[in-house]
Structure formats: C-alpha cells, structure tokens
Amino acid sequence: MRIILLGPPGAGKGTQAKSLAEELALAHVSTGDILRQNVKDATSLGKEAKDFMDRGLLVPDELMAKMLQERFAQADVRKGFILDGYPRNLAQAKTLEDIFSIQGIDVDLVVYLDSSEEVIIQRLSGRLVCSKCGANFHKTNMPPKRDGICDKCGAALYQRSDDKVETIKRRLEVYKKETSDLIEYYQGKNKLHRLDADGQATIVLSQIVALAKQ
Ligand code: ADP
Ligand code: ZN
C-alpha cells in the first residue's frame, strides 16, 4: 500500500501518518521530519533549508528532489509507505512520478485531509513535539501526562520554530497558492479521497484505514 497524505499544515498529516505506519506496517516518509533532522544535525541540506522553514516558505524543489530520491532508495519503502509533506506543488508531483516510474511503482491512494483555518491555527499554535521520537501533543487538546515530557519516550517536548501565529499564516498562504492545486491534480487521476479532518484524530484514522482496506 502506497499512500500520499495531502492537506494544509495542521490538518494532522503527521499524526495520522505515524499511526497509519504502525497500524498498516508501512514506512513513514515525512519530508518535514527529514528536514528538521537535517537542521538539527547541521548538514549542508539543513543549513540551506532552515531559513526557508523558519519563514514558512517551501524549501526549493531541487533540494527536495534530491532528498526524496535518497529517501526512496532506502529499503524500508519497498514494504509500502505513507508520504506526508510531499508533494507540495505540481513540479514536486512530477518529480515523484519520475521516482516512482523508475522504481516501477504507483501510488494507491491519496487522502486529502480538509481542515478549517480556525482549527489549524488553534492546533498549530498549541502544538508540542517530542525532541526524541517526534510524537505530537497539544497544550490543551492533547496535553502530555507530565508537563513538557513525552508520554511515549520521556524526552523533552518543544514548540516548533515555525509554529508561531505569523509563520502559521504564511504557511497557510503558501499552501493555498502552491499546494491546493494538487487536489484537482489527483482528483483528475481518480486517486483522491477527501476527509473532514476537523474532528477527532482517532475517527480520521479509522476512516483512512477503511479507505486503505477497500
Ligand atoms: P506543515 O505541513 O505542518 O507545514 P511540515 O513538517 O510538513 O509541516 O513542513 C515544515 C516545513 O518544511 C515547511 O514549511 C517547508 O518549509 C519545509 N518542507 C516540508 N516539506 C516540503 C516540501 N515537500 N517542499 C518544500 N518544503 C518542504
Ligand atoms: Zn518521545
């Protein structure tokens, strides 16, 4: 099973992708996570990407294409994957098709997580992320059992540098301008399923699992 998750920042792509990867035994490919790891490790990619990320802008396509090629050359994606955060514009969708055609694979399902702007801003401005395992929490919606500590692994939680209200608004603008075109693109390929992602994460999860098992 090969799944792409589309949707605005804050729609819950990361949360859903992590749960789905576990439930369906798939590899989780998150371009945001890979980029943040590169920033943390101060690699040359991380150094180039950081400024774009902090400003809520897209990292240039060529850098992303190289990163994705490397990721898809790893063995674990052969068992199937959930792609979260890519593609984000039509050029990236084409790059992805090139990578897939070289490997002789195709995507099975594109899930569009649709969320309202109000919910997005509330979710992202209160989001807390584990510095070690990447698990997501929320100050009020999904608080950790112990303040500032990850329930899953005990490491410290932090607030992402791009989860400030101003940057969230910029990310939403970029999404509307560049990424929302992909909804039509995948609709045209008869691959797209839209889900309302404003509700509870567990409900959205069971809806995606049902689509994957169809
Ligand atoms: P979100 O979807 O909530 O904005 P991500 O963690 O997916 O968060 O991405 C964080 C940032 O990483 C983006 O704002 C962007 O700067 C960069 N990024 C992630 N994926 C891509 C991509 N496919 N193309 C360009 N930039 C990306
Ligand atoms: Zn953790």
Short mmCIF file of C-alpha atoms in Angstrom, two decimals, residues 30-140:
data_model
loop_
_atom_site.label_atom_id
_atom_site.label_comp_id
_atom_site.label_asym_id
_atom_site.label_seq_id
_atom_site.Cartn_x
_atom_site.Cartn_y
_atom_site.Cartn_z
CA SER A 30 7.84 12.81 6.28
CA THR A 31 9.75 15.49 4.40
CA GLY A 32 9.26 17.90 7.32
CA ASP A 33 10.77 15.37 9.77
CA ILE A 34 13.72 14.66 7.46
CA LEU A 35 14.36 18.38 7.05
CA ARG A 36 14.17 19.04 10.80
CA GLN A 37 16.60 16.19 11.44
CA ASN A 38 18.99 17.74 8.91
CA VAL A 39 18.68 21.13 10.60
CA LYS A 40 19.40 19.51 13.97
CA ASP A 41 22.44 17.67 12.57
CA ALA A 42 23.58 20.87 10.79
CA THR A 43 24.08 19.06 7.47
CA SER A 44 24.52 21.15 4.32
CA LEU A 45 20.89 20.43 3.40
CA GLY A 46 19.80 21.52 6.88
CA LYS A 47 21.77 24.75 6.62
CA GLU A 48 20.22 25.56 3.26
CA ALA A 49 16.70 24.63 4.32
CA LYS A 50 16.48 26.25 7.75
CA ASP A 51 15.82 29.81 6.68
CA PHE A 52 13.00 28.80 4.31
CA MET A 53 11.41 26.67 7.01
CA ASP A 54 11.59 29.36 9.68
CA ARG A 55 9.92 31.79 7.29
CA GLY A 56 7.14 29.33 6.46
CA LEU A 57 8.27 29.06 2.82
CA LEU A 58 8.85 25.99 0.70
CA VAL A 59 12.37 24.64 0.53
CA PRO A 60 13.48 24.83 -3.15
CA ASP A 61 12.30 21.96 -5.35
CA GLU A 62 15.81 20.80 -6.37
CA LEU A 63 16.88 20.30 -2.77
CA MET A 64 13.67 18.44 -2.04
CA ALA A 65 14.00 16.24 -5.14
CA LYS A 66 17.48 15.13 -4.13
CA MET A 67 16.34 14.42 -0.59
CA LEU A 68 13.40 12.38 -1.80
CA GLN A 69 15.45 10.35 -4.23
CA GLU A 70 17.77 9.39 -1.41
CA ARG A 71 14.87 8.51 0.86
CA PHE A 72 13.18 6.33 -1.77
CA ALA A 73 16.44 4.49 -2.39
CA GLN A 74 16.22 3.06 1.15
CA ALA A 75 14.97 -0.49 1.56
CA ASP A 76 12.12 0.09 4.01
CA VAL A 77 9.92 1.90 1.47
CA ARG A 78 9.61 -1.34 -0.50
CA LYS A 79 7.09 -2.66 2.00
CA GLY A 80 4.85 0.32 1.16
CA PHE A 81 4.80 3.82 2.59
CA ILE A 82 2.88 6.85 3.74
CA LEU A 83 4.16 10.04 2.27
CA ASP A 84 3.50 13.10 4.40
CA GLY A 85 4.54 16.60 3.30
CA TYR A 86 5.35 15.83 -0.33
CA PRO A 87 4.40 16.78 -3.00
CA ARG A 88 3.64 20.41 -2.22
CA ASN A 89 3.36 21.77 -5.77
CA LEU A 90 2.89 20.42 -9.28
CA ALA A 91 6.60 20.29 -10.04
CA GLN A 92 7.09 18.07 -6.98
CA ALA A 93 4.21 15.84 -8.10
CA LYS A 94 6.04 15.34 -11.40
CA THR A 95 9.32 14.59 -9.62
CA LEU A 96 7.53 11.99 -7.56
CA GLU A 97 6.09 10.36 -10.65
CA ASP A 98 9.58 10.16 -12.13
CA ILE A 99 10.93 8.48 -9.00
CA PHE A 100 8.01 6.07 -8.96
CA SER A 101 8.25 5.21 -12.63
CA ILE A 102 11.96 4.36 -12.27
CA GLN A 103 11.04 2.02 -9.43
CA GLY A 104 8.03 0.64 -11.34
CA ILE A 105 5.57 1.61 -8.60
CA ASP A 106 2.50 3.81 -8.37
CA VAL A 107 0.54 5.45 -5.59
CA ASP A 108 -2.63 3.61 -4.50
CA LEU A 109 -4.42 6.24 -2.51
CA VAL A 110 -4.26 10.00 -1.99
CA VAL A 111 -6.07 11.21 1.10
CA TYR A 112 -6.89 14.89 1.36
CA LEU A 113 -7.29 15.95 4.98
CA ASP A 114 -9.50 19.00 4.87
CA SER A 115 -9.38 21.36 7.82
CA SER A 116 -10.69 24.86 8.55
CA GLU A 117 -8.33 27.75 9.14
CA GLU A 118 -9.65 28.34 12.65
CA VAL A 119 -8.90 24.77 13.71
CA ILE A 120 -5.49 24.86 12.04
CA ILE A 121 -4.33 27.95 13.91
CA GLN A 122 -5.62 26.61 17.21
CA ARG A 123 -3.87 23.27 16.67
CA LEU A 124 -0.52 24.56 15.46
CA SER A 125 -0.12 27.39 17.94
CA GLY A 126 -0.59 24.90 20.80
CA ARG A 127 1.39 22.02 19.31
CA LEU A 128 4.23 20.42 21.26
CA VAL A 129 6.63 17.98 19.63
CA CYS A 130 8.90 15.39 21.23
CA SER A 131 12.56 16.19 20.66
CA LYS A 132 13.43 12.50 20.51
CA CYS A 133 10.63 10.38 19.00
CA GLY A 134 8.69 13.13 17.21
CA ALA A 135 5.36 12.36 18.90
CA ASN A 136 2.89 15.24 18.81
CA PHE A 137 0.99 16.69 21.76
CA HIS A 138 -1.09 19.82 22.28
CA LYS A 139 -1.17 22.25 25.19
CA THR A 140 -4.93 21.88 25.64
#
